[in-house]
Coordinates of C-alpha atoms and ligand atoms in Angstrom, one line a residue:
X1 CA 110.6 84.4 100.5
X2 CA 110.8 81.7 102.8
X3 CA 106.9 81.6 103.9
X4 CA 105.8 79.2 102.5
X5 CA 107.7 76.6 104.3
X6 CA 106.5 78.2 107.7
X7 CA 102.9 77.5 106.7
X8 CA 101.1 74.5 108.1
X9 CA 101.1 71.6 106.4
X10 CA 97.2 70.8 104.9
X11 CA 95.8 68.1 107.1
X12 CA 94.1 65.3 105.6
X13 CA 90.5 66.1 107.1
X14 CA 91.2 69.4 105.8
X15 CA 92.9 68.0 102.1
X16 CA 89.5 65.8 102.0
X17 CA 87.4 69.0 103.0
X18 CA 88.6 71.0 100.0
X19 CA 88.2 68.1 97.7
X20 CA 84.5 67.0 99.0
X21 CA 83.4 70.9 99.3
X22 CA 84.5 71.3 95.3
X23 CA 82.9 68.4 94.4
X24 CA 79.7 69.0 96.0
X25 CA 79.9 73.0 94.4
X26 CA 80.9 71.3 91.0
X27 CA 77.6 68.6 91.3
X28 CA 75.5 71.7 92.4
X29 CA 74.3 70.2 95.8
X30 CA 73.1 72.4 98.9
X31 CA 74.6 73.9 102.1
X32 CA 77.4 72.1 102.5
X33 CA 78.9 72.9 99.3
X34 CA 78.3 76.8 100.5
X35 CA 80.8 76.6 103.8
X36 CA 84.3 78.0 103.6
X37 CA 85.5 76.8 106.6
X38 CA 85.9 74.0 109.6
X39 CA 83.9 74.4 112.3
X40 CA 85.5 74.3 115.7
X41 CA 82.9 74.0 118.8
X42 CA 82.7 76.1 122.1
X43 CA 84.0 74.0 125.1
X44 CA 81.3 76.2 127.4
X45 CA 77.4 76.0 127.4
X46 CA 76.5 78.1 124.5
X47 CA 74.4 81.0 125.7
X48 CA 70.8 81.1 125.1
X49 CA 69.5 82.9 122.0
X50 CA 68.3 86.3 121.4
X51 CA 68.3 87.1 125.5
X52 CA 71.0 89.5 125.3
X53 CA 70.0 93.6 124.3
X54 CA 71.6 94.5 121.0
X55 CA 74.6 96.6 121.6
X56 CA 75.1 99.6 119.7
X57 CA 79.0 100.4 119.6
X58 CA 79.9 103.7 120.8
X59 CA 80.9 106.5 118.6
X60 CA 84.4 108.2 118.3
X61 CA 85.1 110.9 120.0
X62 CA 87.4 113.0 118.5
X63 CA 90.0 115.1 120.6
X64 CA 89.9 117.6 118.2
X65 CA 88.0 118.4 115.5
X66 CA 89.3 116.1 112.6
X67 CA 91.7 114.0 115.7
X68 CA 91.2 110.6 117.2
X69 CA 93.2 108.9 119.5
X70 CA 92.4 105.5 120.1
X71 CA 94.4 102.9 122.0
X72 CA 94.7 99.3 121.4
X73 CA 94.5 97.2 124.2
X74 CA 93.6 94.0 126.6
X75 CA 90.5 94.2 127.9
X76 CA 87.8 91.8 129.6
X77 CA 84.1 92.1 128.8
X78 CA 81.1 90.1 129.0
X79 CA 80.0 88.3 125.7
X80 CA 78.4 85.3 127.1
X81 CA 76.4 86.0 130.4
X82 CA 78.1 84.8 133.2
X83 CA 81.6 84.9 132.0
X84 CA 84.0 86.6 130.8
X85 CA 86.4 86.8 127.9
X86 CA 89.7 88.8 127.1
X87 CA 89.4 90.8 124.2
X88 CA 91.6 92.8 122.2
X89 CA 90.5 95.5 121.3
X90 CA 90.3 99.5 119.5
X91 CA 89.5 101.6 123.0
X92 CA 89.2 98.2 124.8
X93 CA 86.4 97.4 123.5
X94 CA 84.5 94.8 120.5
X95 CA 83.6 95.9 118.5
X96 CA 85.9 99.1 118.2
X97 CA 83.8 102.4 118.6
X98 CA 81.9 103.3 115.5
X99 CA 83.6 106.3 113.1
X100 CA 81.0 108.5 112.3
X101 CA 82.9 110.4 109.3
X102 CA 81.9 113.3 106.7
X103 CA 82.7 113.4 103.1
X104 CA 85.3 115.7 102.7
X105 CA 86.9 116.2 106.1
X106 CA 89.8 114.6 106.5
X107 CA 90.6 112.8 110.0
X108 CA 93.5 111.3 111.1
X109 CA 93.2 108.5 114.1
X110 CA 96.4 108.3 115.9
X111 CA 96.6 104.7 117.3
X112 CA 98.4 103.6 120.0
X113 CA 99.2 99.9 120.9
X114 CA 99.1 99.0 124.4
X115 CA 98.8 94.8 123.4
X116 CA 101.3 92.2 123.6
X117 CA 101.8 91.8 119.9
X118 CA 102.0 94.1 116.8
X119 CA 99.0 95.5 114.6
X120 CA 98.4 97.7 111.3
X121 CA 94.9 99.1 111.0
X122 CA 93.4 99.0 107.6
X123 CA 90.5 100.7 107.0
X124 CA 88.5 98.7 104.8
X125 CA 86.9 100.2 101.4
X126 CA 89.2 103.5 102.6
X127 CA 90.5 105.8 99.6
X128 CA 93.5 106.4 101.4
X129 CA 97.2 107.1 100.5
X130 CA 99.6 103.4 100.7
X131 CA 101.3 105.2 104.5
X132 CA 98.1 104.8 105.6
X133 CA 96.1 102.1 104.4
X134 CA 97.2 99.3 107.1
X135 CA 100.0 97.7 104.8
X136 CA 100.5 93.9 106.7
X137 CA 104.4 94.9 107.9
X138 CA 104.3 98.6 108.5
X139 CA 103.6 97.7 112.2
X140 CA 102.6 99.9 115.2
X141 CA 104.8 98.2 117.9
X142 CA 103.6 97.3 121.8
X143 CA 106.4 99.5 124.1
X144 CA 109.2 96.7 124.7
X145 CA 108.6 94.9 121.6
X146 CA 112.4 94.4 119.9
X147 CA 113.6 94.8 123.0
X148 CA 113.1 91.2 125.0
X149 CA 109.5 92.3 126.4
X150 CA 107.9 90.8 123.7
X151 CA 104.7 89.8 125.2
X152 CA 104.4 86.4 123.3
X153 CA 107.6 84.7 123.3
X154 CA 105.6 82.3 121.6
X155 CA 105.0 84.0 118.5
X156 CA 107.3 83.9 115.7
X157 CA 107.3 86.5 113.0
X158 CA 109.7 85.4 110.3
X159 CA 109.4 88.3 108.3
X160 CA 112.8 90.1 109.9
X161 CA 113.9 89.9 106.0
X162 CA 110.8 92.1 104.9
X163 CA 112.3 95.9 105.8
X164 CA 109.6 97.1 107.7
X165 CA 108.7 100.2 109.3
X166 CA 108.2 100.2 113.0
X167 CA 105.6 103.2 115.0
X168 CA 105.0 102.6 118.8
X169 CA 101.8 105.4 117.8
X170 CA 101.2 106.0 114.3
X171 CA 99.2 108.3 112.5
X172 CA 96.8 107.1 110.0
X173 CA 95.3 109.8 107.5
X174 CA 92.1 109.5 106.2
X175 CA 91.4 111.9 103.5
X176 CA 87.8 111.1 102.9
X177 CA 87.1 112.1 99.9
X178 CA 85.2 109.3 98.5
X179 CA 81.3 108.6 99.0
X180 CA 79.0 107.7 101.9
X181 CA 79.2 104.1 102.2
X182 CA 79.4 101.8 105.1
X183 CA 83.2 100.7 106.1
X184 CA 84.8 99.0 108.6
X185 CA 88.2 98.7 110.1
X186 CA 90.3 95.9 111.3
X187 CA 93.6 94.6 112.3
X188 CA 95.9 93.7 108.6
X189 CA 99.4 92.2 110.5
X190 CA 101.2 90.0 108.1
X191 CA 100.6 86.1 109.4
X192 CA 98.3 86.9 111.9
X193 CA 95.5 89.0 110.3
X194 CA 92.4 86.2 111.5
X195 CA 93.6 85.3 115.3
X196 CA 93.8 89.6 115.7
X197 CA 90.8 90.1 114.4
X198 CA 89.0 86.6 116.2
X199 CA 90.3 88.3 119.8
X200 CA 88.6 91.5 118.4
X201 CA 90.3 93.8 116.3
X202 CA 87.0 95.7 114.2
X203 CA 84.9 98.2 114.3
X204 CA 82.7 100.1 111.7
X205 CA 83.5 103.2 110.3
X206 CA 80.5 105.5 108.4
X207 CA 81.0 107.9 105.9
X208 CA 78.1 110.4 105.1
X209 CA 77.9 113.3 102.6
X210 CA 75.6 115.6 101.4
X211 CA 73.7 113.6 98.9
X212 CA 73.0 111.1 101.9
X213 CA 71.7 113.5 104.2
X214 CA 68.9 114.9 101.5
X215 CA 67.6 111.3 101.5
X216 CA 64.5 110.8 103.7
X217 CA 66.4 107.3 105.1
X218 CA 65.5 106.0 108.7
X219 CA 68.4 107.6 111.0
X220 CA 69.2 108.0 114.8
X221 CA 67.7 104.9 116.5
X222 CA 66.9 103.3 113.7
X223 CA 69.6 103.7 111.5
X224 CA 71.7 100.1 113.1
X225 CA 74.9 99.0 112.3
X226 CA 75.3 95.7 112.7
X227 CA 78.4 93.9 112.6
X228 CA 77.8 90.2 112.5
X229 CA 80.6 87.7 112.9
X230 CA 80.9 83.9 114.7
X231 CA 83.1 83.3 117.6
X232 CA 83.8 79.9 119.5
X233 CA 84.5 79.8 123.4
X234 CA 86.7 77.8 126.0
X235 CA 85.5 76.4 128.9
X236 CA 86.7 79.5 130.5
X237 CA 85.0 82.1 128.6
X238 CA 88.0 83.0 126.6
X239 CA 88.1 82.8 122.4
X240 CA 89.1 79.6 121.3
X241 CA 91.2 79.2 118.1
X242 CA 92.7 76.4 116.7
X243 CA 96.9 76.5 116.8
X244 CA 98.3 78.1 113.5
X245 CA 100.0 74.7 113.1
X246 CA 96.6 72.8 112.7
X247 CA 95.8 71.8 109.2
X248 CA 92.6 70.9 109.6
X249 CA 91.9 74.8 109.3
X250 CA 93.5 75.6 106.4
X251 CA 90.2 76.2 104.6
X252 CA 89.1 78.8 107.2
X253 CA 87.8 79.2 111.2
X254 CA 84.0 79.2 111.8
X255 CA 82.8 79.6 114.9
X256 CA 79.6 78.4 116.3
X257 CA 78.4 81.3 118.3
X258 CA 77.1 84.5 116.1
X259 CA 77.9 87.6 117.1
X260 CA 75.8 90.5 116.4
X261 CA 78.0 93.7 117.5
X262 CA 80.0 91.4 120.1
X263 CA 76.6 90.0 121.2
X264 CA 75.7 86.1 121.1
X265 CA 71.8 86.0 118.6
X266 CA 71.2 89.4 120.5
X267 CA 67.6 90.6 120.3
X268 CA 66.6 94.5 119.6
X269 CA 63.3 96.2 120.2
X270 CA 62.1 98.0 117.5
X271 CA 59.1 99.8 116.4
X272 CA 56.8 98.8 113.2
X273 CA 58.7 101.3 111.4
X274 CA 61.5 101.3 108.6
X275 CA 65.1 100.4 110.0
X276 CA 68.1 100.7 108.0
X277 CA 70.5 97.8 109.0
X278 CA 74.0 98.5 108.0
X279 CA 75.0 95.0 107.6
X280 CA 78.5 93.4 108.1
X281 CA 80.2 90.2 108.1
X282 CA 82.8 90.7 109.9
X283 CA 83.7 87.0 110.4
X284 CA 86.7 85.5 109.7
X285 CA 85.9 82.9 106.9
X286 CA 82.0 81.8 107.5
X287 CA 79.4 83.0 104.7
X288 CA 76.2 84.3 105.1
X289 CA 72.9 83.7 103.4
X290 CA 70.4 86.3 105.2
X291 CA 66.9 86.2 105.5
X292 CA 64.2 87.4 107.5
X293 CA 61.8 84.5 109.6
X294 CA 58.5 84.4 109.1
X295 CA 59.6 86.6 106.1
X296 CA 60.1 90.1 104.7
X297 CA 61.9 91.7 102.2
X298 CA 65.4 93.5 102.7
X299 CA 65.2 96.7 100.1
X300 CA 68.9 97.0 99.5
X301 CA 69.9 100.6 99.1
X302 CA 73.5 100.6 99.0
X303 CA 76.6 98.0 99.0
X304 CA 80.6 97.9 99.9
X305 CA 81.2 101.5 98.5
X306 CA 78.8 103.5 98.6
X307 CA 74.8 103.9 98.2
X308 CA 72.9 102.2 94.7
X309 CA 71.5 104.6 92.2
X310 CA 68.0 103.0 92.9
X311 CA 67.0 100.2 95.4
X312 CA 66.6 96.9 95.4
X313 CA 64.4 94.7 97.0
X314 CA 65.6 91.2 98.0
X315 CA 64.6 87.9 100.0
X316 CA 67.5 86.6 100.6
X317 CA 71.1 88.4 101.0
X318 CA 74.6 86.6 100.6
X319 CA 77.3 88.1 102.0
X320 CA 80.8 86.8 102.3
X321 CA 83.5 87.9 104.9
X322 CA 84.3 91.6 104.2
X323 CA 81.4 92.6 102.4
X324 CA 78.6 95.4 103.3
X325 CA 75.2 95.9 102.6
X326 CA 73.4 98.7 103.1
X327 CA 69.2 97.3 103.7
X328 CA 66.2 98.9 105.1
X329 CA 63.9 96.9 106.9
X330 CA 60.0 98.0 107.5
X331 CA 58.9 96.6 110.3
X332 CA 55.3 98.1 109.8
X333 CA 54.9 94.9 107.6
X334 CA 55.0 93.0 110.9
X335 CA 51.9 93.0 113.5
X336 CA 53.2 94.5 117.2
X337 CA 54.2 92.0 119.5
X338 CA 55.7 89.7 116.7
X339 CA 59.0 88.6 116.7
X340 CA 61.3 88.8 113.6
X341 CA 64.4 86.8 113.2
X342 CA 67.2 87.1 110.9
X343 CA 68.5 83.8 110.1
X344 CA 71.3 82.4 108.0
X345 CA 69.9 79.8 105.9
X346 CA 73.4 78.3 104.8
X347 CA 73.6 76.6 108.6
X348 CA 72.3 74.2 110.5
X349 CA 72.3 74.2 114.0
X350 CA 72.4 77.3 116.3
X351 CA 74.6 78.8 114.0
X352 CA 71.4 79.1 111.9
X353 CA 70.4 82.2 113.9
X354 CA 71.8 85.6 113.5
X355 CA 69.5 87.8 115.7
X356 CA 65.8 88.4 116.7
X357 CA 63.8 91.9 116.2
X358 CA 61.1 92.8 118.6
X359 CA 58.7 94.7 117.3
X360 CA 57.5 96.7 120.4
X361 CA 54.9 99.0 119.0
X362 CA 53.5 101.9 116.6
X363 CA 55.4 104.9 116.2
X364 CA 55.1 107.9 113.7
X365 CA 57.7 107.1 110.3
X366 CA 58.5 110.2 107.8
X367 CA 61.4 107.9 106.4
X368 CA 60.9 106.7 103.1
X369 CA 62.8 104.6 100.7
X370 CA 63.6 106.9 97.0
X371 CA 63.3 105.7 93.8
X372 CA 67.0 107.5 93.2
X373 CA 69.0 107.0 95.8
X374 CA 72.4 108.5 94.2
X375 CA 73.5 109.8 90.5
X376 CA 74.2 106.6 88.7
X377 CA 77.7 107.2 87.6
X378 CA 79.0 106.1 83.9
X379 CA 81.0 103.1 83.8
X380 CA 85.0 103.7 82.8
X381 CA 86.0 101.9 79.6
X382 CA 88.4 99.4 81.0
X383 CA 92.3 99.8 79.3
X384 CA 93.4 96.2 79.9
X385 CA 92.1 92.3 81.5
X386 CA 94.4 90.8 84.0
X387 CA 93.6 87.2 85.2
X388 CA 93.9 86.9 89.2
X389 CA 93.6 83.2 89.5
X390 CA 93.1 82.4 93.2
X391 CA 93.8 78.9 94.3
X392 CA 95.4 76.4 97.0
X393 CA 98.8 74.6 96.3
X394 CA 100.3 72.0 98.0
X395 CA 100.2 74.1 101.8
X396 CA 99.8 77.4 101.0
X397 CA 96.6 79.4 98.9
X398 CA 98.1 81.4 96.4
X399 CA 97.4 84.2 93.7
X400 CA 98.5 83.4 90.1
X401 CA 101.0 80.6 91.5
X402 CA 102.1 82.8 94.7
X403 CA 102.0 82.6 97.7
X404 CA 102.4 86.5 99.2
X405 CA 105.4 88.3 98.0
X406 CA 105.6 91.7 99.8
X407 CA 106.7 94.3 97.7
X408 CA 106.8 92.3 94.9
X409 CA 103.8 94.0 92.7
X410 CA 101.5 91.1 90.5
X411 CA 99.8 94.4 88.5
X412 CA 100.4 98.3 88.1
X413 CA 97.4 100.1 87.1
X414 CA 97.9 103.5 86.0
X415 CA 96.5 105.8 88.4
X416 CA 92.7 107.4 86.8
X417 CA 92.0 104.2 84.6
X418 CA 89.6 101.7 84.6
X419 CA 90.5 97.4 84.8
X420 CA 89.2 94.0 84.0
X421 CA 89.6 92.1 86.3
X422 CA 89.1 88.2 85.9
X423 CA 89.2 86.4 89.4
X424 CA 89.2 82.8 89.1
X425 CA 89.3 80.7 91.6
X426 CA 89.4 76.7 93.2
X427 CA 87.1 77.1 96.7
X428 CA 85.0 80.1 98.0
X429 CA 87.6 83.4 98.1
X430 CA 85.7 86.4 98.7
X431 CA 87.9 88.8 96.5
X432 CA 89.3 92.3 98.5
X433 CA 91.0 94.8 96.6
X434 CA 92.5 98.2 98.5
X435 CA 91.8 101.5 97.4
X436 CA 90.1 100.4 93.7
X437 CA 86.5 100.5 94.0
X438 CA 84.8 97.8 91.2
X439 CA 81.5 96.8 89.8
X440 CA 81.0 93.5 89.1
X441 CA 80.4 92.7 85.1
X442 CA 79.8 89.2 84.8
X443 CA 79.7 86.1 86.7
X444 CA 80.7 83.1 84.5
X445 CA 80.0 85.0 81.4
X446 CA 76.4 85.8 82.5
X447 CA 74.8 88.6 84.2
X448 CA 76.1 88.9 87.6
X449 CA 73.3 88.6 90.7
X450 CA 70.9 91.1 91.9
X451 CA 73.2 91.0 95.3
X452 CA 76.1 92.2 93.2
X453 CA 75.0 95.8 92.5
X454 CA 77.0 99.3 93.2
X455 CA 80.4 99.8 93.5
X456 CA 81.9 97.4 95.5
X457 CA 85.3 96.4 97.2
X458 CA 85.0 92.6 98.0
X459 CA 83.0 90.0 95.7
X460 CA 82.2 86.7 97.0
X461 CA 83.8 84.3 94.2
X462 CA 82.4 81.1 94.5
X463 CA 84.4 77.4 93.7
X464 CA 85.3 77.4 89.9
X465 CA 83.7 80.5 89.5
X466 CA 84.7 83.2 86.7
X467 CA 84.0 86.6 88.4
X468 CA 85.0 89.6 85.8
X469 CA 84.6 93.4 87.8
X470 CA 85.1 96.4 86.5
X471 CA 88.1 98.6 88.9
X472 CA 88.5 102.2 88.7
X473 CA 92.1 103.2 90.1
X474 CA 91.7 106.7 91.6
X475 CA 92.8 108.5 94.4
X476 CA 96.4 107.5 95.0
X477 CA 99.7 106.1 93.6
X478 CA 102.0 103.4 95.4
X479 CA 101.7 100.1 96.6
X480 CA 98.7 98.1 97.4
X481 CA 97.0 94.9 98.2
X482 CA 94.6 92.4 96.8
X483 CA 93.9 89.0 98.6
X484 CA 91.0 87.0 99.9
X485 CA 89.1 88.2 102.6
X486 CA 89.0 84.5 104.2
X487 CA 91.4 85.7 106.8
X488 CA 92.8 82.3 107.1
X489 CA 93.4 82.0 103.5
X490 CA 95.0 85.5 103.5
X491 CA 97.2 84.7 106.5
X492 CA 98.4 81.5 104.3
X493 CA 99.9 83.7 101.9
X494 CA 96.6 84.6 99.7
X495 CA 97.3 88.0 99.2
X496 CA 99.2 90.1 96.4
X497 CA 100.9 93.5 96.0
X498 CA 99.5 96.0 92.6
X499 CA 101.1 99.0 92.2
X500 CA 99.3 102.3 91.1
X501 CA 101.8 104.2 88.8
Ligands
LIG601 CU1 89.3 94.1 105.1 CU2 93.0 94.0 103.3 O1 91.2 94.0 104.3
LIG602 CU1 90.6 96.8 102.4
LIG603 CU1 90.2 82.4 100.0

């Protein structure tokens, strides 16, 4: 294919970046060595922190029992106060409306695209068949587009060679048989994954079953999702993004504004009871390391996939672009009146805060945290090792050498087995793989972190990091995808077709 000669050429601030950050990682040295991307600065005042209420995302409304219809389209709303900014977004909103979804009954979302360019909706950590899993060029097209209304002339596919299948509504089916875990959903177009997403393409998406439901967790009001990502803003309110063309963010776009559900360092009343905080980083390349200020401890009780056989407690939480976890909080620990403040202690800066927790006062808590959360589940013998060796060439990132091939499958799996797979890799690529759920066996030979527990479906692999994980293939044959979830690095070509057979 001819992509890799439409990518940008690596600037050399950014050629100099990924030396310095690997030499930093490889000498062991702090914070700097832990960012994934370039940050590009806000052109407006940046708002003040933790003024703005926490927004909770509405949920779907379904038209019909097991129907959604949601519409994708222009929309502006008020992020920072006093201005406003165009988003794109599922129902017009950011983030998208929150799926609240049962084991076991099957949904499909018809969506409809009412913006200028084309989408495919993914939903991530979905078991769902390959028709309907958000594959980059099976497109649901604006009305016009084809036909010389293409609302941005600018923007030059270049994938007319790729056959493609084009929907101006298309039906996604979500068969939902899989376990309650916290997912999320978000825009997958081939070349233009990150600048969808940046203008607002997510939402969250929760799956609950039985064995969830017989838990006494926190729920209703203090059950939050919270989907955290950074954003940077014109002068004008609108999202800034660097041009595609521009080098200098080849390793990845990092805002410095964080969002917490679409809301700059919002700040929730709670009270001095337990919260579960379904945490997400929805951000386009910038990692996380969480904590909570003047402290606390986060008792982790489920991750990507699906809730832990038994919790655990934590002081700290990495988490990489794509990845979940699933936390409860007791603010009990906390006297009323204090203030709380979730912090991300790999920046500097105002990028250092996340959001602020008000705890309001007493309140009567019948939630409790298990000792078994879920039936641990026996690990597969794996039938084979594959090496995905995940690295930067001269100006594209690539996957064993490649650059993306669509439709050109690096691994087929036979459908109901069990994997190694070794991901190696050059900078920070936080690993996604579609439909195969995966436990992660070994980090450099050792014992992988506390943080990498449960059955996951992104692992944050670190610069000249061996990560080995454990993936089941179940579910569905036909063709998938496995790239990095830096959605920079995946719109330069990091991304790879497997085939289930
Ligand atoms: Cu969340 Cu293929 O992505
Ligand atoms: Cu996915
Ligand atoms: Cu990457």
């Amino acid at each position: 294919m001819s992509a890799p000669s439409r990518r940008p050429f690596l600037g050399r601030r950014a050629f100099l970046g990924v030396l310095g950050g690997a030499g930093l990682a490889a000498a062991g040295c702090g914070a700097l060595a832990e960012t994934s991307g370039q940050l590009l600065a806000s052109r407006l005042p940046l708002p003040r922190p933790f003024t703005v209420p926490l927004p909770v995302p509405d949920a779907a409304r379904p038209v019909r029992p097991g129907r959604y219809e949601v519409t994708q389209r222009v929309a502006r709303v008020e992020i920072v106060p006093g201005t406003t900014t165009e988003v794109w977004g599922y129902g017009g909103t950011f983030p998208g409306p929150t799926f609240d979804l049962r084991r076991g009954e099957p949904v499909t979302v018809a969506v409809r695209n009412e913006l200028p360019v084309p989408t495919s909706t993914h939903l991530h950590g979905g078991v769902n068949p390959p028709d309907s899993d958000g594959y980059p060029t099976d497109l649901v097209v604006p009305a016009g587009y084809g036909t010389g209304h293409h609302g941005n002339a600018a923007e030059h596919d270049g994938h007319q060679h790729v056959e493609r299948r084009h929907h101006l509504v298309k039906d996604y089916h979500y068969p939902l048989d899989q376990a309650a875990a916290t997912l999320w959903y978000h825009d997958h177009r081939m070349d233009h994954t990150a600048p969808q997403v940046w203008r607002g393409l997510a939402g969250m998406a929760l799956v609950r079953d039985a064995e969830e439901d017989a838990l006494p967790l926190p729920r209703g009001e203090r059950e939050l999702p919270l989907m955290i990502c950074d954003r940077a803003f014109d002068e004008d309110g609108s999202f800034r993004y660097p041009d595609r063309h521009d080098g200098d963010y080849m390793e990845g776009v990092e805002g410095d504004v964080i969002l917490v559900n679409g809301a700059p360092w919002p700040v929730a009343e709670v009270t001095a009871t337990r919260y579960r905080l379904r945490l997400l980083n929805a951000s386009n390349a910038r990692r996380y390391r969480l904590q909570l200020t003047p402290g606390g401890r986060f008792i982790q009780i489920g991750s990507d996939a699906g809730l832990l056989a038994a919790p655990v407690a934590h002081d700290t939480i990495p988490i990489a672009p794509g990845e979940r976890y699933d936390v409860v909080v007791d603010f009990s620990a906390y006297p009323v009146g204090s203030t709380v403040t979730l912090i991300n202690t790999l920046a500097d800066g105002p990028a250092r805060n996340v959001m602020r927790f008000l705890v309001t006062r007493r309140a009567v808590d019948d939630s409790a945290v298990p000792q078994r959360l879920s039936r641990p589940e026996g690990r597969p013998s794996a039938v084979t090792t594959r090496t995905f060796d995940f690295r930067r060439t001269e100006n594209a990132w690539t996957i064993n050498g490649h650059p993306y091939r669509p439709g050109v499958p690096l691994a087929r799996p036979r459908l109901d087995t069990a994997e190694i797979w070794r991901l190696t890799s050059d900078f920070h690529h936080p690993v996604h793989v579609h439909l195969a759920h995966f436990q992660v066996l070994a980090r450099n030979g050792r014992p992988p972190a506390a943080t990498d527990a449960g059955w996951k479906d992104t692992v944050d692999v670190r610069p000249y990091e061996v990560v080995d994980v454990l993936a089941r293939f179940h579910g569905y044959r036909g063709r998938y995808m496995l790239h990095c979830h830096n959605l920079e690095h995946e719109d330069m070509a990091m991304m790879a077709d497997f085939e289930v057979t």
